[in-house]
Structures are given as structure tokens and as C-alpha cells.
Amino acid sequence: MRAQSSATAAVPIAVTAPRDRRGFGTLQAALGVIAFSLTFPATAWGLEGFGPWSLVAVRSVLAAFIAGGCLLALRVPPPDRKHWPGLAVVGAGVVLGFPMLTTLALQTSTTAHAAVVVGLLPLTTALLSALRVGSRPSRTFWTAALAGAAAVLAFTVQQSGGALTTADLYLFAALLVCAAGYTEGGRLARVMPGWQVIGWALVLCLPLTLPVAAVALTVEPVTLTAHSVAGLLWVAAGSQFLGLIVWYRGMAAIGIPKASQLQLAQPLLTLVWSVLLLNEQLTVAAPLTAAAVLVCIAVTQRARG
């Protein structure tokens, strides 16, 4: 009787624990999306006082110092040699490529326009994930993902008047490198804590970002204002480190494709911040896109793959 009772009592634990982990993973990925949604407005603030190269290099150096301090304080041993190529991909895509390309784009593009173009990132990440780690989402998942991407693309075309600009080319390139970094980071977060993934990637890039920051600060003019300092601090600590910690942990818990679809909400959140923080004007298409995207998120989160 006791053995039967113990077995019966153990059933709910075995069934509910994975669901709890998935729910917590979804929450962490959502927190990452919120952090990322502030990146473009914070970058626009940072560009008020820093040049593009200075802003990107200094943000990476500051984030690397934060990450390196945490790694040293907790005496975390270096990753196995087999993980360093993956960390290099994370560094090239998330630490260097995406920040630099989007910062260059924001010199001539509004944050609202940039946000909707980067809204294609979830589909790009899901595609690279399928190629890299062999994930095979269901047909329903792909249908909803493509519908969400189509809604974002239509919004982008409407905003830009149907013509691609140099800023758009920077943004499309940013999509590819960031999706590669997300995919590799999500894979590595299955074998090491998510904060260590981005932490080691930042430290790996430090020998490059530190001299670039030193040179850029002497070449580009710097004007310290409340906006520029706040923007720099957020993209360094919030977007570059803390946001990526919860993002990679979320991807490891719920899977790269499903986590990436949560980012469909990111451009819409960024639109809200662009109004509140930058006084940009929204178009009528924004709430329509928001409704379409939220429906797609709900479908992808329910779809089994």
C-alpha cells in the first residue's frame, strides 16, 4: 500500500515539473524580449552623445567588464575547447555584428522603422535553428510564423513607402548575424548556464572591442548628456548582458523556434517606447499589426513541433 501510495503521489510531480519549467522558460524569454525592445530607443539616445563606433565598442567593453567580473567572482572555469567556436559565433553575431549594423542603420532610420524590419528576426532564427540543430516545428507552427513575418513585412513596406534604403540593407544583414548568434547561443545554453554563454562571448570579444573603443573615442566627438549616458548604460548592461542571460535561458527551456516567436512582439513594444521616449509618431497600421502578431504568437506557442 505504501509503495502504491508513493507511486501515486509521484505522478503529478513527473507530469507538472516539465510544464513548470516551460512556463518559467517562457517568462524568461519574454523578459529578454522586453529588454531587447528598449535597445533601439536606448541606442538613439546614445547616438545623441556618441559616434556609432564609439557607442558599439564602449557598450561591448562595459558589458564585458560586468560579465568578466561575475565570472571571476563566482570562479567559473573556462568552457571546454569544443564550445569556443560556438561562443565565437555568438560574439560575432550578438556582441559585434548586430549592434554595429543596427547602430549604423539608426543614423538614418527611425527606431519605429528599424523595429519592424527586425521583426523578421523570429522567422530568420527559426530557419537557422532548423538547419543548425535539426529542429522540426509543425506545419501549424510554420504557418503562424510565416503569417507573423508577413504582417511585419507589410508594415515595414508601408512605413518605407515600398523602397529599400541603405539602412534597410544594414538591418537585413543584422537579421542574419543576430539569428546565427541566437541559434548558437540557444544551443550552448543547453550545456552551460545562459549567463555564461553571453559572458564568455563578451570576454572573447574584449581584445577587439577594447582597442576599437580607445581609438573611436579619440576620433569621434563625445558629448555626455543624461540621454546619451542612460542609453549607453542600458545597451551595455540591459541589452548586451542581462537581457541575453534570460533570453538564452528561456531558449534552452522552451526551444529556439518557440522562443524566437515571442520576439514577434518586440517591434510593437519598441514602437511604444519610441513614442514614450523619443516622441515619434505611430501610424494607423501599428495596432492592426499588433493584433495580427499577437494572434500568431498565441498559435506558435500552442503548436507542437
PDB file of C-alpha atoms in Angstrom, residues 51-231:
ATOM      1  CA  GLY A  51      29.525  58.250 -32.552  1.00  0.00           C
ATOM      2  CA  PRO A  52      28.315  54.868 -33.866  1.00  0.00           C
ATOM      3  CA  TRP A  53      31.676  53.111 -33.490  1.00  0.00           C
ATOM      4  CA  SER A  54      32.247  54.580 -30.036  1.00  0.00           C
ATOM      5  CA  LEU A  55      28.788  53.578 -28.848  1.00  0.00           C
ATOM      6  CA  VAL A  56      29.043  49.964 -30.017  1.00  0.00           C
ATOM      7  CA  ALA A  57      32.611  49.437 -28.814  1.00  0.00           C
ATOM      8  CA  VAL A  58      32.106  51.061 -25.417  1.00  0.00           C
ATOM      9  CA  ARG A  59      28.850  49.173 -24.778  1.00  0.00           C
ATOM     10  CA  SER A  60      30.599  45.890 -25.521  1.00  0.00           C
ATOM     11  CA  VAL A  61      33.562  46.762 -23.284  1.00  0.00           C
ATOM     12  CA  LEU A  62      31.316  47.755 -20.377  1.00  0.00           C
ATOM     13  CA  ALA A  63      29.234  44.595 -20.773  1.00  0.00           C
ATOM     14  CA  ALA A  64      32.417  42.513 -20.926  1.00  0.00           C
ATOM     15  CA  PHE A  65      33.680  44.072 -17.683  1.00  0.00           C
ATOM     16  CA  ILE A  66      30.350  43.259 -15.993  1.00  0.00           C
ATOM     17  CA  ALA A  67      30.358  39.705 -17.322  1.00  0.00           C
ATOM     18  CA  GLY A  68      34.036  39.161 -16.581  1.00  0.00           C
ATOM     19  CA  GLY A  69      33.571  40.428 -13.032  1.00  0.00           C
ATOM     20  CA  CYS A  70      30.738  37.961 -12.478  1.00  0.00           C
ATOM     21  CA  LEU A  71      32.758  35.083 -13.939  1.00  0.00           C
ATOM     22  CA  LEU A  72      35.743  35.918 -11.725  1.00  0.00           C
ATOM     23  CA  ALA A  73      33.677  36.472  -8.593  1.00  0.00           C
ATOM     24  CA  LEU A  74      31.973  33.099  -8.997  1.00  0.00           C
ATOM     25  CA  ARG A  75      35.226  31.391 -10.084  1.00  0.00           C
ATOM     26  CA  VAL A  76      33.642  29.962 -13.197  1.00  0.00           C
ATOM     27  CA  PRO A  77      36.137  27.775 -15.118  1.00  0.00           C
ATOM     28  CA  PRO A  78      36.608  28.440 -18.847  1.00  0.00           C
ATOM     29  CA  PRO A  79      34.379  26.405 -21.178  1.00  0.00           C
ATOM     30  CA  ASP A  80      35.629  23.272 -22.881  1.00  0.00           C
ATOM     31  CA  ARG A  81      37.613  23.868 -26.032  1.00  0.00           C
ATOM     32  CA  LYS A  82      34.816  22.383 -28.159  1.00  0.00           C
ATOM     33  CA  HIS A  83      32.475  25.222 -27.111  1.00  0.00           C
ATOM     34  CA  TRP A  84      34.726  28.127 -28.147  1.00  0.00           C
ATOM     35  CA  PRO A  85      33.773  28.057 -31.869  1.00  0.00           C
ATOM     36  CA  GLY A  86      30.114  28.392 -30.872  1.00  0.00           C
ATOM     37  CA  LEU A  87      30.966  31.228 -28.489  1.00  0.00           C
ATOM     38  CA  ALA A  88      32.807  32.931 -31.342  1.00  0.00           C
ATOM     39  CA  VAL A  89      29.622  32.783 -33.431  1.00  0.00           C
ATOM     40  CA  VAL A  90      27.657  34.290 -30.529  1.00  0.00           C
ATOM     41  CA  GLY A  91      30.246  37.046 -30.182  1.00  0.00           C
ATOM     42  CA  ALA A  92      30.357  37.790 -33.908  1.00  0.00           C
ATOM     43  CA  GLY A  93      26.569  37.892 -34.212  1.00  0.00           C
ATOM     44  CA  VAL A  94      25.243  39.273 -30.936  1.00  0.00           C
ATOM     45  CA  VAL A  95      28.163  41.213 -29.446  1.00  0.00           C
ATOM     46  CA  LEU A  96      29.630  42.750 -32.611  1.00  0.00           C
ATOM     47  CA  GLY A  97      27.541  42.329 -35.770  1.00  0.00           C
ATOM     48  CA  PHE A  98      24.002  43.128 -34.679  1.00  0.00           C
ATOM     49  CA  PRO A  99      24.857  46.162 -32.502  1.00  0.00           C
ATOM     50  CA  MET A 100      27.117  47.665 -35.159  1.00  0.00           C
ATOM     51  CA  LEU A 101      24.771  47.149 -38.111  1.00  0.00           C
ATOM     52  CA  THR A 102      21.678  48.395 -36.276  1.00  0.00           C
ATOM     53  CA  THR A 103      23.527  51.410 -34.886  1.00  0.00           C
ATOM     54  CA  LEU A 104      24.638  52.368 -38.397  1.00  0.00           C
ATOM     55  CA  ALA A 105      21.058  51.938 -39.586  1.00  0.00           C
ATOM     56  CA  LEU A 106      19.666  54.147 -36.811  1.00  0.00           C
ATOM     57  CA  GLN A 107      21.768  57.050 -38.010  1.00  0.00           C
ATOM     58  CA  THR A 108      19.321  57.494 -40.892  1.00  0.00           C
ATOM     59  CA  SER A 109      16.323  55.390 -39.848  1.00  0.00           C
ATOM     60  CA  THR A 110      13.714  55.941 -37.170  1.00  0.00           C
ATOM     61  CA  THR A 111      13.503  53.433 -34.348  1.00  0.00           C
ATOM     62  CA  ALA A 112       9.956  52.557 -35.417  1.00  0.00           C
ATOM     63  CA  HIS A 113      11.064  51.626 -38.936  1.00  0.00           C
ATOM     64  CA  ALA A 114      14.076  49.682 -37.674  1.00  0.00           C
ATOM     65  CA  ALA A 115      11.909  47.829 -35.167  1.00  0.00           C
ATOM     66  CA  VAL A 116       9.501  46.482 -37.748  1.00  0.00           C
ATOM     67  CA  VAL A 117      12.288  45.369 -40.086  1.00  0.00           C
ATOM     68  CA  VAL A 118      13.991  43.493 -37.261  1.00  0.00           C
ATOM     69  CA  GLY A 119      10.582  41.969 -36.553  1.00  0.00           C
ATOM     70  CA  LEU A 120      11.584  39.380 -39.167  1.00  0.00           C
ATOM     71  CA  LEU A 121      14.199  38.067 -36.723  1.00  0.00           C
ATOM     72  CA  PRO A 122      11.967  35.293 -35.254  1.00  0.00           C
ATOM     73  CA  LEU A 123      11.433  33.647 -38.621  1.00  0.00           C
ATOM     74  CA  THR A 124      15.120  34.017 -39.507  1.00  0.00           C
ATOM     75  CA  THR A 125      16.101  32.442 -36.189  1.00  0.00           C
ATOM     76  CA  ALA A 126      13.656  29.559 -36.640  1.00  0.00           C
ATOM     77  CA  LEU A 127      15.005  28.860 -40.127  1.00  0.00           C
ATOM     78  CA  LEU A 128      18.625  28.827 -38.976  1.00  0.00           C
ATOM     79  CA  SER A 129      17.648  26.713 -35.987  1.00  0.00           C
ATOM     80  CA  ALA A 130      16.087  24.107 -38.255  1.00  0.00           C
ATOM     81  CA  LEU A 131      19.309  23.963 -40.269  1.00  0.00           C
ATOM     82  CA  ARG A 132      21.732  24.084 -37.335  1.00  0.00           C
ATOM     83  CA  VAL A 133      20.210  21.983 -34.575  1.00  0.00           C
ATOM     84  CA  GLY A 134      17.758  19.901 -36.585  1.00  0.00           C
ATOM     85  CA  SER A 135      14.557  21.257 -35.014  1.00  0.00           C
ATOM     86  CA  ARG A 136      11.403  20.375 -36.944  1.00  0.00           C
ATOM     87  CA  PRO A 137       8.425  22.530 -35.895  1.00  0.00           C
ATOM     88  CA  SER A 138       4.946  21.523 -37.021  1.00  0.00           C
ATOM     89  CA  ARG A 139       3.162  22.807 -40.110  1.00  0.00           C
ATOM     90  CA  THR A 140       0.855  24.898 -37.908  1.00  0.00           C
ATOM     91  CA  PHE A 141       3.893  26.491 -36.297  1.00  0.00           C
ATOM     92  CA  TRP A 142       5.387  27.449 -39.651  1.00  0.00           C
ATOM     93  CA  THR A 143       2.081  28.755 -40.972  1.00  0.00           C
ATOM     94  CA  ALA A 144       1.674  31.051 -37.967  1.00  0.00           C
ATOM     95  CA  ALA A 145       5.317  32.116 -38.098  1.00  0.00           C
ATOM     96  CA  LEU A 146       5.096  33.000 -41.792  1.00  0.00           C
ATOM     97  CA  ALA A 147       1.865  34.892 -41.191  1.00  0.00           C
ATOM     98  CA  GLY A 148       3.513  36.912 -38.429  1.00  0.00           C
ATOM     99  CA  ALA A 149       6.512  37.629 -40.614  1.00  0.00           C
ATOM    100  CA  ALA A 150       4.225  38.681 -43.479  1.00  0.00           C
ATOM    101  CA  ALA A 151       2.399  41.103 -41.183  1.00  0.00           C
ATOM    102  CA  VAL A 152       5.688  42.623 -40.053  1.00  0.00           C
ATOM    103  CA  LEU A 153       6.978  42.821 -43.634  1.00  0.00           C
ATOM    104  CA  ALA A 154       3.800  44.519 -44.840  1.00  0.00           C
ATOM    105  CA  PHE A 155       4.098  47.034 -42.038  1.00  0.00           C
ATOM    106  CA  THR A 156       7.735  47.656 -42.997  1.00  0.00           C
ATOM    107  CA  VAL A 157       6.918  48.247 -46.668  1.00  0.00           C
ATOM    108  CA  GLN A 158       4.094  50.595 -45.716  1.00  0.00           C
ATOM    109  CA  GLN A 159       6.420  52.579 -43.452  1.00  0.00           C
ATOM    110  CA  SER A 160       9.214  52.888 -46.016  1.00  0.00           C
ATOM    111  CA  GLY A 161       6.988  53.666 -48.982  1.00  0.00           C
ATOM    112  CA  GLY A 162       7.997  50.479 -50.787  1.00  0.00           C
ATOM    113  CA  ALA A 163      11.639  51.448 -51.330  1.00  0.00           C
ATOM    114  CA  LEU A 164      14.601  49.830 -49.593  1.00  0.00           C
ATOM    115  CA  THR A 165      17.260  52.148 -48.203  1.00  0.00           C
ATOM    116  CA  THR A 166      20.855  51.699 -47.071  1.00  0.00           C
ATOM    117  CA  ALA A 167      19.530  51.494 -43.537  1.00  0.00           C
ATOM    118  CA  ASP A 168      17.270  48.588 -44.594  1.00  0.00           C
ATOM    119  CA  LEU A 169      20.286  46.732 -46.002  1.00  0.00           C
ATOM    120  CA  TYR A 170      22.109  47.189 -42.702  1.00  0.00           C
ATOM    121  CA  LEU A 171      19.049  45.880 -40.879  1.00  0.00           C
ATOM    122  CA  PHE A 172      18.626  42.826 -43.109  1.00  0.00           C
ATOM    123  CA  ALA A 173      22.301  41.966 -42.606  1.00  0.00           C
ATOM    124  CA  ALA A 174      21.782  42.415 -38.868  1.00  0.00           C
ATOM    125  CA  LEU A 175      18.939  39.881 -39.023  1.00  0.00           C
ATOM    126  CA  LEU A 176      21.215  37.173 -40.405  1.00  0.00           C
ATOM    127  CA  VAL A 177      24.115  37.650 -37.996  1.00  0.00           C
ATOM    128  CA  CYS A 178      21.847  38.013 -34.970  1.00  0.00           C
ATOM    129  CA  ALA A 179      19.831  34.908 -35.863  1.00  0.00           C
ATOM    130  CA  ALA A 180      23.082  32.955 -36.118  1.00  0.00           C
ATOM    131  CA  GLY A 181      24.155  34.238 -32.707  1.00  0.00           C
ATOM    132  CA  TYR A 182      20.776  33.431 -31.151  1.00  0.00           C
ATOM    133  CA  THR A 183      20.743  29.934 -32.610  1.00  0.00           C
ATOM    134  CA  GLU A 184      24.254  29.094 -31.434  1.00  0.00           C
ATOM    135  CA  GLY A 185      23.652  30.713 -28.057  1.00  0.00           C
ATOM    136  CA  GLY A 186      20.446  28.757 -27.556  1.00  0.00           C
ATOM    137  CA  ARG A 187      22.281  25.533 -28.380  1.00  0.00           C
ATOM    138  CA  LEU A 188      25.107  26.308 -25.949  1.00  0.00           C
ATOM    139  CA  ALA A 189      22.637  27.282 -23.215  1.00  0.00           C
ATOM    140  CA  ARG A 190      21.617  23.626 -23.093  1.00  0.00           C
ATOM    141  CA  VAL A 191      25.070  22.620 -21.843  1.00  0.00           C
ATOM    142  CA  MET A 192      26.050  25.689 -19.788  1.00  0.00           C
ATOM    143  CA  PRO A 193      24.138  28.458 -17.964  1.00  0.00           C
ATOM    144  CA  GLY A 194      22.810  31.145 -20.292  1.00  0.00           C
ATOM    145  CA  TRP A 195      24.638  33.964 -18.496  1.00  0.00           C
ATOM    146  CA  GLN A 196      27.929  32.145 -19.025  1.00  0.00           C
ATOM    147  CA  VAL A 197      27.232  31.856 -22.748  1.00  0.00           C
ATOM    148  CA  ILE A 198      26.935  35.597 -23.255  1.00  0.00           C
ATOM    149  CA  GLY A 199      29.546  36.272 -20.552  1.00  0.00           C
ATOM    150  CA  TRP A 200      32.268  34.264 -22.257  1.00  0.00           C
ATOM    151  CA  ALA A 201      31.273  35.628 -25.683  1.00  0.00           C
ATOM    152  CA  LEU A 202      31.713  39.186 -24.368  1.00  0.00           C
ATOM    153  CA  VAL A 203      35.069  38.347 -22.805  1.00  0.00           C
ATOM    154  CA  LEU A 204      36.159  36.630 -26.029  1.00  0.00           C
ATOM    155  CA  CYS A 205      35.483  39.849 -27.969  1.00  0.00           C
ATOM    156  CA  LEU A 206      37.254  42.105 -25.442  1.00  0.00           C
ATOM    157  CA  PRO A 207      40.700  42.006 -27.162  1.00  0.00           C
ATOM    158  CA  LEU A 208      38.972  43.513 -30.221  1.00  0.00           C
ATOM    159  CA  THR A 209      36.414  45.839 -28.643  1.00  0.00           C
ATOM    160  CA  LEU A 210      38.797  47.438 -26.135  1.00  0.00           C
ATOM    161  CA  PRO A 211      41.278  48.895 -28.672  1.00  0.00           C
ATOM    162  CA  VAL A 212      38.434  49.843 -31.025  1.00  0.00           C
ATOM    163  CA  ALA A 213      36.770  51.743 -28.171  1.00  0.00           C
ATOM    164  CA  ALA A 214      40.026  53.539 -27.348  1.00  0.00           C
ATOM    165  CA  VAL A 215      40.534  54.628 -30.954  1.00  0.00           C
ATOM    166  CA  ALA A 216      36.886  55.512 -31.614  1.00  0.00           C
ATOM    167  CA  LEU A 217      36.657  57.724 -28.527  1.00  0.00           C
ATOM    168  CA  THR A 218      39.616  59.770 -29.768  1.00  0.00           C
ATOM    169  CA  VAL A 219      38.276  60.098 -33.327  1.00  0.00           C
ATOM    170  CA  GLU A 220      34.543  60.588 -32.836  1.00  0.00           C
ATOM    171  CA  PRO A 221      33.241  63.548 -30.798  1.00  0.00           C
ATOM    172  CA  VAL A 222      31.674  62.720 -27.429  1.00  0.00           C
ATOM    173  CA  THR A 223      29.016  64.815 -25.685  1.00  0.00           C
ATOM    174  CA  LEU A 224      27.932  63.479 -22.310  1.00  0.00           C
ATOM    175  CA  THR A 225      24.255  64.125 -21.645  1.00  0.00           C
ATOM    176  CA  ALA A 226      21.669  62.418 -19.473  1.00  0.00           C
ATOM    177  CA  HIS A 227      20.194  60.733 -22.547  1.00  0.00           C
ATOM    178  CA  SER A 228      23.498  59.579 -24.025  1.00  0.00           C
ATOM    179  CA  VAL A 229      24.782  58.161 -20.731  1.00  0.00           C
ATOM    180  CA  ALA A 230      21.479  56.449 -19.917  1.00  0.00           C
ATOM    181  CA  GLY A 231      21.290  54.992 -23.411  1.00  0.00           C
TER     182      GLY A 231
END
